[in-house]
CSV table of C-alpha atoms and ligand atoms in Angstrom, one decimal:
chain,number,residue,atom,x,y,z
A,238,MET,CA,-5.2,17.0,9.0
A,239,LEU,CA,-7.8,17.0,6.2
A,240,LEU,CA,-7.9,13.3,5.3
A,241,GLY,CA,-7.5,10.4,7.7
A,242,ALA,CA,-7.1,7.0,6.0
A,243,ILE,CA,-7.0,3.5,7.2
A,244,ALA,CA,-5.3,1.0,4.8
A,245,ASP,CA,-5.7,-2.8,5.1
A,246,ASP,CA,-2.0,-3.5,4.2
A,247,PHE,CA,1.4,-1.9,4.1
A,248,THR,CA,2.2,-1.5,0.5
A,249,GLY,CA,-1.4,-0.5,-0.3
A,250,ALA,CA,-1.0,2.3,2.2
A,251,THR,CA,2.1,3.6,0.4
A,252,ASP,CA,0.2,3.4,-2.9
A,253,LEU,CA,-2.6,5.6,-1.5
A,254,CYS,CA,0.0,8.0,0.0
A,255,SER,CA,1.7,8.4,-3.4
A,256,MET,CA,-1.7,9.2,-5.0
A,257,LEU,CA,-2.4,11.9,-2.4
A,258,VAL,CA,1.1,13.4,-2.8
A,259,ARG,CA,0.6,13.6,-6.5
A,260,GLY,CA,-2.6,15.5,-5.8
A,261,GLY,CA,-0.6,18.1,-3.8
A,262,MET,CA,-1.3,16.8,-0.2
A,263,ARG,CA,1.6,16.4,2.2
A,264,THR,CA,1.2,12.9,3.4
A,265,VAL,CA,2.5,10.7,6.2
A,266,GLN,CA,2.1,6.9,6.5
A,267,LEU,CA,2.0,5.6,10.1
A,268,ILE,CA,2.8,2.0,10.8
A,269,GLY,CA,0.1,0.4,12.9
A,270,VAL,CA,-2.4,2.1,15.2
A,271,PRO,CA,-0.7,5.1,16.8
A,272,GLY,CA,-0.6,5.3,20.6
A,273,PRO,CA,-2.8,7.8,22.4
A,274,ASP,CA,0.2,10.0,23.1
A,275,ASP,CA,1.5,10.0,19.6
A,276,VAL,CA,1.5,13.5,18.2
A,277,PRO,CA,-0.2,13.8,14.9
A,278,PRO,CA,2.3,14.6,12.1
A,279,ASP,CA,2.2,17.9,10.3
A,280,ALA,CA,0.5,16.7,7.2
A,281,ASP,CA,-2.6,17.2,5.1
A,282,ALA,CA,-3.3,13.5,4.9
A,283,VAL,CA,-2.3,10.6,7.3
A,284,VAL,CA,-2.6,7.0,6.3
A,285,VAL,CA,-2.6,4.4,9.0
A,286,ALA,CA,-1.2,1.2,7.6
A,287,LEU,CA,-2.7,-2.0,9.2
A,288,LYS,CA,-2.4,-5.6,8.3
A,289,SER,CA,-6.1,-6.1,8.5
A,290,ARG,CA,-6.7,-7.7,5.1
A,291,THR,CA,-6.0,-11.2,6.2
A,292,ALA,CA,-6.1,-10.8,10.0
A,293,PRO,CA,-9.0,-12.5,12.0
A,294,VAL,CA,-12.1,-10.4,11.4
A,295,GLY,CA,-12.5,-9.3,15.1
A,296,GLN,CA,-9.0,-8.0,15.2
A,297,ALA,CA,-9.3,-6.3,11.8
A,298,VAL,CA,-12.4,-4.5,13.0
A,299,SER,CA,-11.0,-3.4,16.4
A,300,GLU,CA,-7.8,-2.1,15.0
A,301,SER,CA,-9.6,-0.2,12.2
A,302,LEU,CA,-11.9,1.4,14.9
A,303,ALA,CA,-8.9,2.3,17.0
A,304,ALA,CA,-7.2,3.9,14.0
A,305,LEU,CA,-10.4,5.8,13.2
A,306,GLU,CA,-10.7,7.0,16.8
A,307,TRP,CA,-7.1,8.3,16.7
A,308,LEU,CA,-7.6,10.0,13.3
A,309,ARG,CA,-10.8,11.7,14.6
A,310,LYS,CA,-9.1,13.0,17.7
A,311,ALA,CA,-6.3,14.3,15.4
A,312,GLY,CA,-8.8,16.4,13.6
A,313,ALA,CA,-9.3,14.6,10.3
A,314,ARG,CA,-12.3,16.0,8.4
A,315,GLN,CA,-12.9,13.1,6.1
A,316,PHE,CA,-12.1,9.4,6.3
A,317,PHE,CA,-11.0,6.8,3.8
A,318,PHE,CA,-10.9,3.1,4.0
A,319,LYS,CA,-8.3,1.8,1.5
A,320,TYR,CA,-8.4,-1.8,0.3
A,321,CYS,CA,-6.9,-3.6,-2.7
A,322,SER,CA,-8.0,-2.7,-6.3
A,323,THR,CA,-8.8,-6.4,-6.7
A,324,PHE,CA,-11.2,-6.2,-3.7
A,325,ASP,CA,-9.2,-8.9,-1.8
A,326,SER,CA,-11.5,-10.4,0.7
A,327,THR,CA,-13.6,-13.5,1.6
A,328,ASP,CA,-17.2,-14.0,2.4
A,329,GLU,CA,-16.3,-13.5,6.0
A,330,GLY,CA,-14.6,-10.2,5.3
A,331,ASN,CA,-12.7,-8.2,6.0
A,332,ILE,CA,-13.9,-5.4,3.7
A,333,GLY,CA,-17.6,-5.5,4.7
A,334,PRO,CA,-17.1,-5.9,8.5
A,335,ILE,CA,-14.5,-3.1,8.7
A,336,ALA,CA,-16.6,-0.8,6.5
A,337,ASP,CA,-19.7,-1.6,8.6
A,338,ALA,CA,-17.9,-0.8,11.8
A,339,LEU,CA,-16.5,2.5,10.4
A,340,ILE,CA,-19.9,3.6,9.2
A,341,GLY,CA,-21.4,2.7,12.6
A,342,ALA,CA,-18.7,4.6,14.5
A,343,LEU,CA,-19.1,7.7,12.2
A,344,GLY,CA,-22.9,7.5,12.2
A,345,CYS,CA,-23.0,8.3,8.5
A,346,GLY,CA,-25.1,5.3,7.5
A,347,PHE,CA,-23.7,5.0,4.0
A,348,ALA,CA,-20.4,4.8,2.0
A,349,LEU,CA,-19.5,4.3,-1.6
A,350,ALA,CA,-17.2,1.5,-2.6
A,351,CYS,CA,-15.0,1.8,-5.7
A,352,PRO,CA,-11.8,-0.3,-6.1
A,353,ALA,CA,-11.3,0.9,-9.7
A,354,PHE,CA,-7.8,2.0,-10.7
A,355,PRO,CA,-7.8,2.3,-14.5
A,356,THR,CA,-4.1,3.2,-14.7
A,357,ASN,CA,-3.4,-0.3,-13.3
A,358,ALA,CA,-6.1,-1.8,-15.5
A,359,ARG,CA,-8.6,-2.3,-12.7
A,360,THR,CA,-12.0,-1.1,-13.9
A,361,VAL,CA,-15.6,-1.6,-12.7
A,362,TYR,CA,-18.4,-1.8,-15.2
A,363,GLN,CA,-22.0,-2.7,-14.2
A,364,GLY,CA,-20.7,-3.6,-10.8
A,365,HIS,CA,-18.2,-6.1,-12.3
A,366,LEU,CA,-14.5,-5.8,-11.6
A,367,PHE,CA,-12.1,-6.4,-14.5
A,368,VAL,CA,-8.4,-6.9,-14.3
A,369,GLY,CA,-7.1,-5.9,-17.7
A,370,GLY,CA,-9.5,-7.6,-20.2
A,371,MET,CA,-10.5,-10.4,-17.7
A,372,LEU,CA,-13.3,-10.6,-15.2
A,373,LEU,CA,-11.8,-10.7,-11.7
A,374,ASN,CA,-12.7,-14.3,-11.2
A,375,GLU,CA,-10.9,-15.2,-14.4
A,376,SER,CA,-7.8,-13.0,-13.8
A,377,GLY,CA,-5.8,-15.5,-11.7
A,378,MET,CA,-7.2,-13.9,-8.5
A,379,GLU,CA,-9.6,-16.8,-8.2
A,380,HIS,CA,-6.4,-18.8,-7.2
A,381,HIS,CA,-5.1,-16.4,-4.6
A,382,PRO,CA,-3.9,-18.5,-1.6
A,383,LEU,CA,-5.6,-16.3,1.1
A,384,THR,CA,-8.4,-14.3,-0.6
A,385,PRO,CA,-9.5,-16.2,-3.7
A,386,MET,CA,-11.9,-14.0,-5.7
A,387,LYS,CA,-14.4,-16.3,-7.4
A,388,ASP,CA,-17.1,-13.7,-8.2
A,389,ALA,CA,-16.6,-10.5,-10.2
A,390,ASN,CA,-19.9,-9.0,-9.3
A,391,LEU,CA,-19.0,-6.6,-6.4
A,392,VAL,CA,-22.6,-6.0,-5.5
A,393,ARG,CA,-22.9,-9.7,-4.7
A,394,VAL,CA,-19.5,-9.9,-3.1
A,395,LEU,CA,-20.0,-7.1,-0.7
A,396,SER,CA,-23.6,-8.2,0.0
A,397,ARG,CA,-22.2,-11.4,1.4
A,398,GLN,CA,-20.0,-9.5,3.8
A,399,THR,CA,-22.5,-7.2,5.4
A,400,ASP,CA,-26.0,-7.2,6.8
A,401,GLY,CA,-26.6,-3.9,5.0
A,402,THR,CA,-27.8,-3.7,1.4
A,403,VAL,CA,-25.7,-2.8,-1.6
A,404,GLY,CA,-26.7,-0.7,-4.6
A,405,LEU,CA,-25.0,0.3,-7.8
A,406,VAL,CA,-24.2,3.6,-9.5
A,407,PRO,CA,-23.9,2.4,-13.1
A,408,PHE,CA,-21.6,3.5,-15.9
A,409,SER,CA,-24.4,5.5,-17.6
A,410,THR,CA,-24.8,7.7,-14.5
A,411,VAL,CA,-21.0,8.0,-13.8
A,412,GLU,CA,-20.5,9.1,-17.4
A,413,GLN,CA,-22.8,12.1,-16.7
A,414,GLY,CA,-20.5,13.5,-14.1
A,415,ALA,CA,-20.4,14.5,-10.5
A,416,VAL,CA,-23.9,16.0,-10.2
A,417,ALA,CA,-25.6,12.9,-11.5
A,418,ILE,CA,-23.4,10.6,-9.3
A,419,ARG,CA,-24.1,12.7,-6.2
A,420,ARG,CA,-27.9,12.6,-6.9
A,421,THR,CA,-27.8,8.8,-7.4
A,422,LEU,CA,-25.7,8.2,-4.3
A,423,THR,CA,-28.1,10.3,-2.2
A,424,GLY,CA,-31.0,8.4,-3.7
A,425,LEU,CA,-29.5,5.1,-2.8
A,426,LYS,CA,-28.8,6.3,0.8
A,427,GLU,CA,-32.4,7.5,1.1
A,428,GLN,CA,-33.7,4.1,-0.1
A,429,GLY,CA,-31.8,2.6,2.9
A,430,ARG,CA,-28.8,1.2,1.1
A,431,ARG,CA,-25.7,1.1,3.2
A,432,TYR,CA,-23.3,0.8,0.2
A,433,ALA,CA,-23.1,1.8,-3.4
A,434,ILE,CA,-20.6,0.1,-5.8
A,435,VAL,CA,-19.6,2.8,-8.2
A,436,ASP,CA,-18.6,2.0,-11.8
A,437,ALA,CA,-15.4,3.6,-13.2
A,438,VAL,CA,-13.4,2.9,-16.2
A,439,SER,CA,-11.3,6.1,-16.6
A,440,ASP,CA,-9.5,8.6,-14.4
A,441,ALA,CA,-12.2,11.2,-15.4
A,442,HIS,CA,-14.7,8.9,-13.7
A,443,LEU,CA,-12.6,8.7,-10.6
A,444,MET,CA,-12.3,12.5,-10.5
A,445,ALA,CA,-16.1,12.9,-10.9
A,446,ILE,CA,-16.8,10.3,-8.1
A,447,GLY,CA,-14.3,12.1,-5.8
A,448,GLU,CA,-16.1,15.4,-6.4
A,449,ALA,CA,-19.5,13.8,-5.8
A,450,ALA,CA,-18.3,12.4,-2.5
A,451,GLU,CA,-17.0,15.8,-1.3
A,452,HIS,CA,-19.3,15.8,1.8
A,453,HIS,CA,-19.2,12.1,2.5
A,454,ALA,CA,-17.8,11.3,6.0
A,455,LEU,CA,-16.3,8.0,4.7
A,456,ILE,CA,-15.2,6.9,1.3
A,457,THR,CA,-14.1,3.3,0.7
A,458,GLY,CA,-12.0,2.0,-2.2
A,459,GLY,CA,-8.7,1.5,-3.9
A,460,SER,CA,-6.2,4.3,-4.2
A,461,GLY,CA,-7.7,5.3,-7.5
A,462,VAL,CA,-10.8,6.8,-6.1
A,463,ALA,CA,-8.7,9.1,-3.9
A,464,MET,CA,-7.6,10.8,-7.0
A,465,GLY,CA,-10.4,13.4,-6.9
A,466,LEU,CA,-10.2,14.2,-3.2
A,467,PRO,CA,-7.3,16.7,-3.1
A,468,ALA,CA,-9.3,18.9,-5.6
A,469,ASN,CA,-12.2,19.0,-3.1
A,470,PHE,CA,-10.0,20.3,-0.3
A,471,ARG,CA,-8.4,22.8,-2.7
A,472,ARG,CA,-11.8,24.1,-3.9
A,473,ALA,CA,-12.9,24.5,-0.3
A,474,GLY,CA,-9.8,26.6,0.4
A,475,LEU,CA,-8.5,24.1,2.9
A,476,LEU,CA,-5.5,22.9,1.0
A,477,GLN,CA,-3.0,25.7,0.4
A,478,ALA,CA,-0.5,25.4,-2.4
A,479,ALA,CA,2.6,25.4,-0.1
A,480,GLY,CA,5.1,24.2,-2.6
A,481,ASP,CA,6.0,20.6,-3.7
A,482,PRO,CA,4.5,18.2,-1.1
A,483,SER,CA,7.0,15.6,-2.0
A,484,VAL,CA,10.1,17.5,-0.7
A,485,LEU,CA,11.8,15.6,2.1
A,486,PRO,CA,14.4,16.9,4.5
A,487,PRO,CA,18.0,16.5,3.1
A,488,MET,CA,19.7,13.2,3.9
A,489,GLY,CA,23.4,12.3,3.5
A,490,GLY,CA,24.8,8.9,4.5
A,491,HIS,CA,25.7,5.7,2.7
A,492,ALA,CA,23.5,3.9,0.2
A,493,ALA,CA,22.3,0.3,0.2
A,494,VAL,CA,19.8,-2.1,-1.3
A,495,LEU,CA,18.3,-5.1,0.4
A,496,ALA,CA,16.4,-7.5,-1.8
A,497,GLY,CA,14.3,-10.3,-0.3
A,498,SER,CA,11.7,-10.5,-3.0
A,499,CYS,CA,11.9,-13.3,-5.5
A,500,SER,CA,9.4,-11.7,-7.9
A,501,ARG,CA,10.3,-11.5,-11.6
A,502,ALA,CA,10.8,-7.7,-11.6
A,503,THR,CA,13.2,-7.8,-8.6
A,504,LEU,CA,15.2,-10.6,-10.2
A,505,MET,CA,15.6,-8.5,-13.3
A,506,GLN,CA,16.6,-5.5,-11.2
A,507,LEU,CA,19.3,-7.6,-9.5
A,508,GLY,CA,20.6,-8.8,-12.8
A,509,TYR,CA,21.0,-5.2,-13.9
A,510,ALA,CA,22.6,-4.2,-10.6
A,511,ARG,CA,25.2,-7.0,-10.8
A,512,ASP,CA,26.7,-5.3,-13.9
A,513,HIS,CA,27.1,-2.0,-12.2
A,514,VAL,CA,27.5,-2.2,-8.4
A,515,PRO,CA,28.8,-4.7,-5.8
A,516,VAL,CA,26.2,-7.4,-5.0
A,517,PHE,CA,26.3,-10.0,-2.2
A,518,GLU,CA,24.1,-13.0,-2.3
A,519,ILE,CA,22.9,-14.7,0.9
A,520,ASP,CA,22.9,-18.4,0.8
A,521,VAL,CA,20.6,-20.1,3.3
A,522,MET,CA,21.5,-23.5,2.0
A,523,ALA,CA,25.1,-23.0,3.2
A,524,ASN,CA,24.1,-21.5,6.6
A,525,ALA,CA,20.6,-21.4,8.1
A,526,ASP,CA,21.4,-19.2,11.1
A,527,PRO,CA,20.0,-15.6,10.6
A,528,ALA,CA,22.6,-14.0,12.9
A,529,ALA,CA,25.4,-15.7,11.1
A,530,LEU,CA,24.0,-14.8,7.7
A,531,ALA,CA,23.7,-11.2,8.8
A,532,GLU,CA,27.3,-11.2,10.1
A,533,GLY,CA,28.6,-12.6,6.8
A,534,ALA,CA,26.8,-9.9,4.8
A,535,LEU,CA,27.9,-7.1,7.1
A,536,ALA,CA,31.5,-8.3,7.0
A,537,TRP,CA,31.4,-8.2,3.2
A,538,VAL,CA,30.1,-4.6,3.4
A,539,GLU,CA,33.2,-3.4,5.2
A,540,GLY,CA,35.1,-0.8,3.1
A,541,LYS,CA,32.4,-0.7,0.4
A,542,LEU,CA,29.9,1.8,1.8
A,543,GLY,CA,29.5,5.2,0.2
A,544,ASP,CA,27.5,7.0,-2.4
A,545,THR,CA,27.5,4.0,-4.7
A,546,PRO,CA,24.9,1.5,-3.3
A,547,VAL,CA,25.9,-2.0,-2.2
A,548,VAL,CA,23.3,-4.6,-2.8
A,549,ILE,CA,22.6,-7.5,-0.5
A,550,ALA,CA,20.1,-10.1,-1.8
A,551,ALA,CA,18.4,-13.3,-0.7
A,552,SER,CA,16.4,-13.3,-3.9
A,553,ALA,CA,16.6,-16.4,-6.0
A,554,PRO,CA,14.9,-17.8,-9.1
A,555,PRO,CA,11.9,-20.3,-8.6
A,556,GLU,CA,14.0,-23.5,-8.8
A,557,LYS,CA,16.3,-22.3,-6.0
A,558,VAL,CA,13.4,-21.0,-3.9
A,559,ALA,CA,11.7,-24.4,-4.3
A,560,ALA,CA,14.9,-26.2,-3.1
A,561,VAL,CA,15.1,-23.9,0.0
A,562,GLN,CA,11.4,-24.4,0.7
A,563,ALA,CA,11.7,-28.2,0.4
A,564,ARG,CA,14.5,-28.2,3.0
A,565,PHE,CA,13.1,-25.8,5.6
A,566,GLY,CA,9.4,-25.5,4.7
A,567,ARG,CA,7.9,-22.4,3.0
A,568,ASP,CA,7.0,-20.3,6.0
A,569,ALA,CA,10.1,-21.2,8.0
A,570,ALA,CA,12.3,-20.3,5.1
A,571,GLY,CA,10.6,-17.0,4.6
A,572,ALA,CA,10.7,-16.1,8.3
A,573,LEU,CA,14.4,-17.1,8.5
A,574,ILE,CA,15.4,-15.0,5.6
A,575,GLU,CA,13.3,-12.0,6.7
A,576,ASP,CA,15.0,-12.2,10.1
A,577,ALA,CA,18.4,-12.2,8.5
A,578,MET,CA,17.5,-9.3,6.2
A,579,ALA,CA,16.0,-7.3,9.1
A,580,ARG,CA,19.3,-7.8,11.1
A,581,ILE,CA,21.3,-6.7,8.1
A,582,ALA,CA,19.1,-3.5,7.8
A,583,ALA,CA,19.8,-2.7,11.4
A,584,GLY,CA,23.6,-3.4,10.9
A,585,LEU,CA,23.7,-1.2,7.8
A,586,VAL,CA,22.1,1.7,9.7
A,587,GLU,CA,24.6,1.2,12.5
A,588,ARG,CA,27.3,1.5,9.9
A,589,GLY,CA,26.0,4.8,8.6
A,590,VAL,CA,23.6,3.8,5.8
A,591,ARG,CA,20.9,6.4,5.6
A,592,ARG,CA,19.5,5.8,2.2
A,593,MET,CA,18.1,2.3,1.7
A,594,VAL,CA,16.0,0.5,-0.8
A,595,VAL,CA,14.2,-2.6,0.4
A,596,ALA,CA,12.6,-4.9,-2.2
A,597,GLY,CA,9.7,-7.1,-1.2
A,598,GLY,CA,6.6,-6.4,0.8
A,599,GLU,CA,7.2,-8.9,3.7
A,600,THR,CA,10.9,-8.1,3.6
A,601,SER,CA,10.1,-4.4,4.0
A,602,GLY,CA,7.7,-5.1,6.9
A,603,ALA,CA,10.5,-7.0,8.7
A,604,ALA,CA,13.1,-4.3,8.1
A,605,VAL,CA,10.8,-1.5,9.2
A,606,ALA,CA,9.8,-3.4,12.3
A,607,ARG,CA,13.4,-4.1,13.2
A,608,LEU,CA,14.4,-0.5,12.7
A,609,GLY,CA,11.6,0.7,14.9
A,610,VAL,CA,10.1,2.8,12.2
A,611,ARG,CA,6.7,4.4,13.1
A,612,SER,CA,6.1,6.9,10.3
A,613,LEU,CA,7.1,7.4,6.7
A,614,ARG,CA,6.8,10.9,5.2
A,615,ILE,CA,6.1,10.3,1.5
A,616,GLY,CA,8.5,11.9,-0.9
A,617,PRO,CA,9.1,11.8,-4.7
A,618,GLU,CA,8.2,8.8,-6.7
A,619,ILE,CA,11.1,6.7,-8.1
A,620,ASP,CA,8.9,4.6,-10.3
A,621,PRO,CA,5.1,4.4,-10.2
A,622,GLY,CA,3.9,3.3,-6.8
A,623,VAL,CA,7.4,3.5,-5.2
A,624,PRO,CA,8.3,6.7,-3.5
A,625,TRP,CA,11.2,7.7,-1.4
A,626,THR,CA,10.1,8.2,2.2
A,627,HIS,CA,11.6,9.8,5.3
A,628,ALA,CA,11.4,7.1,7.9
A,629,GLU,CA,11.3,8.0,11.6
A,630,GLY,CA,11.0,6.0,14.8
A,631,SER,CA,13.1,4.9,17.7
A,632,GLY,CA,16.4,5.0,15.7
A,633,PRO,CA,18.0,7.5,13.4
A,634,ALA,CA,15.9,8.9,10.6
A,635,VAL,CA,16.5,7.0,7.3
A,636,ARG,CA,15.5,7.6,3.7
A,637,MET,CA,13.7,4.4,2.7
A,638,ALA,CA,12.1,3.2,-0.5
A,639,LEU,CA,10.0,0.1,0.1
A,640,LYS,CA,9.4,-1.7,-3.1
A,641,SER,CA,6.7,-4.2,-3.6
A,642,GLY,CA,8.4,-7.1,-5.4
A,643,ASN,CA,6.9,-6.7,-8.9
A,644,PHE,CA,7.2,-2.9,-9.0
A,645,GLY,CA,9.9,-0.8,-10.7
A,646,GLY,CA,11.9,-0.7,-13.9
A,647,THR,CA,15.0,-2.8,-14.6
A,648,ASP,CA,17.4,0.0,-13.4
A,649,PHE,CA,15.4,0.6,-10.2
A,650,PHE,CA,18.3,-0.1,-7.8
A,651,LEU,CA,20.5,2.5,-9.4
A,652,LYS,CA,17.9,4.9,-10.5
A,653,ALA,CA,16.5,5.2,-6.9
A,654,PHE,CA,19.7,7.0,-5.8
A,655,GLN,CA,19.6,9.5,-8.7
A,656,VAL,CA,16.0,10.7,-7.7
B,713,ADP,P1,7.3,-9.8,-2.8
B,713,ADP,O1,6.9,-8.4,-2.6
B,713,ADP,O2,8.0,-10.1,-4.1
B,713,ADP,O3,6.1,-10.8,-2.5
B,713,ADP,P2,8.2,-10.5,-0.1
B,713,ADP,O4,9.4,-9.9,0.6
B,713,ADP,O5,6.8,-10.0,0.3
B,713,ADP,O6,8.4,-10.2,-1.7
B,713,ADP,O7,8.2,-12.1,-0.1
B,713,ADP,C1,9.3,-12.8,-0.4
B,713,ADP,C2,9.5,-13.9,0.6
B,713,ADP,O8,10.4,-14.9,0.1
B,713,ADP,C3,10.0,-13.5,1.9
B,713,ADP,O9,9.4,-14.1,2.9
B,713,ADP,C4,11.5,-13.8,1.8
B,713,ADP,O10,12.1,-14.0,3.1
B,713,ADP,C5,11.4,-15.1,1.0
B,713,ADP,N1,12.7,-15.4,0.3
B,713,ADP,C6,13.6,-14.6,-0.1
B,713,ADP,N2,14.6,-15.2,-0.7
B,713,ADP,C7,14.3,-16.5,-0.6
B,713,ADP,C8,15.0,-17.7,-1.1
B,713,ADP,N3,16.2,-17.7,-1.7
B,713,ADP,N4,14.4,-18.9,-0.8
B,713,ADP,C9,13.2,-19.0,-0.2
B,713,ADP,N5,12.5,-17.9,0.2
B,713,ADP,C10,13.1,-16.7,0.0
């Protein structure tokens, strides 16, 4: 294991995994902190997916430390703390406290922090984070329900979350390349800074930052800054070119799609799917019992399973969602539908489905938990940020694509089964 990463949420972990696979590293995502007896997977990079972004800070720190400890024992040579490219956090944390704890445990005293991901229009200039053409605090993120980002100056934001001090590697230095960046990072560390926010507005910058951090014990950032890391391992002769790292074991079995996301992209994908394959809509207004909802969907599936995917959807447009939430309450409605979808996922696997797309972050989490999935080996990308994965755990192995609600093109639910 070359790289051991800790991600503060589930879909963010997959995003990082995809980046590493693109760089030629065989990558496995683990769900939650592995147990002491869990055998490390045969992979160049392992990403432990936690739910530490919005967890209470004490729990976020202790889980991150436990993940670090396991990755160290498994032999990882370098560590990565992955957070969102919009630096999702509050003044209480959890980015600062987790990074402080990891730096303390590793005894490295210093880490760079770079959430930039120019491909997704997240750039950092003079320490300020932009989303597209907007400063972070004018991008809509200032209204986020859990982690409202009201300040775009990341030096200030991170300073509020740590008792260490935060410096900056500005654009003018980053533009000069890896040697200049490395020199500045070393200088900041020697001055006693614990962190350096690093500017980046292009992939070339990310590659140079990665190269500059070749010997850092810990790197923190979005998935973008991981772009340069595979090249370091390759240059050091540690990463052998052993064929395409995204090749997964062959998998037959029936095909199905479960959609629990109500995001715009998913609704478009459902509209497209309706014209091409059988689609079943779950109606919580007609029946609010998750077991009965699952039974109804699984009865409908009878005789339809095969190579052509069946689609089962709870997804609904905003006015319908509002009506459901008015009746049951927002959280209860979400939990009820997630429970039904998770039962359906299990029922489908019992009926021989082995290739499954799940749309929606929370919905994916519920399905994966119900199926007892512990690890996802990352395969080929269907659309940017959504790879097929080989899911293993307590049940039979399943090919799964876990799609964050707004990801994927209109034909995603059909295209997935052609990749
Ligand atoms: P996304 O990735 O788009 O945010 P999630 O799965 O994370 O999707 O979140 C969608 C939430 O909406 C889930 O909790 C799901 O159970 C809930 N949901 C799905 N369909 C409906 C519906 N018809 N009415 C109300 N809530 C719904």
